[in-house]
Coordinates of C-alpha atoms and ligand atoms in Angstrom, one line a residue:
M1 CA 3.9 2.1 11.0
V2 CA 2.6 1.8 7.5
S3 CA -0.4 4.2 6.1
I4 CA -1.7 5.4 2.8
N5 CA -2.4 8.6 1.3
K6 CA -6.2 8.0 0.0
E7 CA -6.4 11.4 -1.4
K8 CA -3.2 10.2 -3.5
C9 CA -4.2 6.5 -4.1
I10 CA -5.4 5.5 -7.2
G11 CA -6.7 1.9 -6.4
C12 CA -4.9 0.4 -9.2
G13 CA -4.3 -2.5 -6.7
T14 CA -0.2 -3.1 -7.1
C15 CA 0.4 -2.7 -3.5
A16 CA -2.0 -5.6 -3.1
A17 CA -0.3 -7.8 -6.1
V18 CA 3.1 -7.0 -4.9
C19 CA 2.2 -7.5 -1.1
P20 CA -0.8 -9.4 -1.0
E21 CA 0.2 -10.1 3.0
G22 CA 0.4 -6.4 3.7
F23 CA -2.4 -4.3 1.4
E24 CA -5.9 -5.5 -0.1
I25 CA -8.4 -3.2 -2.2
K26 CA -11.5 -1.9 -0.4
G27 CA -14.0 0.4 -1.8
G28 CA -11.6 1.1 -4.8
K29 CA -8.5 2.7 -2.3
A30 CA -5.5 0.4 -0.8
V31 CA -6.3 -0.2 2.8
V32 CA -3.2 -1.7 5.5
K33 CA -3.5 -5.8 6.8
N34 CA -0.2 -6.5 8.0
G35 CA 2.1 -3.3 8.9
N36 CA 4.9 -5.9 9.3
A37 CA 4.3 -7.9 6.0
S38 CA 8.4 -8.3 4.9
C39 CA 6.7 -7.1 1.6
I40 CA 5.6 -3.6 2.3
K41 CA 9.4 -1.4 1.8
E42 CA 8.7 -3.7 -1.8
A43 CA 5.0 -2.3 -2.3
K44 CA 6.1 0.7 -1.3
E45 CA 8.6 1.3 -4.8
S46 CA 6.3 -0.2 -6.3
C47 CA 3.3 2.4 -5.8
P48 CA 3.2 4.8 -9.1
V49 CA 2.0 8.0 -7.0
D50 CA 3.9 7.1 -3.7
A51 CA 1.0 6.9 -1.8
I52 CA 2.4 5.2 0.7
K53 CA 4.2 5.7 3.9
I54 CA 6.7 4.0 6.1
Ligands
SF4_1 S1 0.0 0.8 -4.7 FE1 -0.4 2.9 -4.8 S2 -2.0 3.8 -5.7 FE2 -2.2 1.6 -6.1 S3 -3.3 0.9 -4.8 FE3 -1.4 0.4 -3.7 S4 -1.7 2.6 -2.6 FE4 -3.2 2.8 -4.1

């Protein structure tokens, strides 16, 4: 189960850039599109504020 900590997320878009299958930016925050995408872990590691939980 993948989730975004909306309080931490700064909407930088890195997760959606690294993993467009898994994330998108909506209303200035990241949302999970597909928690089973193979790039989820890479996106988690790329988040500057550690807002992605797996
Ligand atoms: S990389 Fe992190 S801070 Fe940036 S949009 Fe994604 S969840 Fe938010």
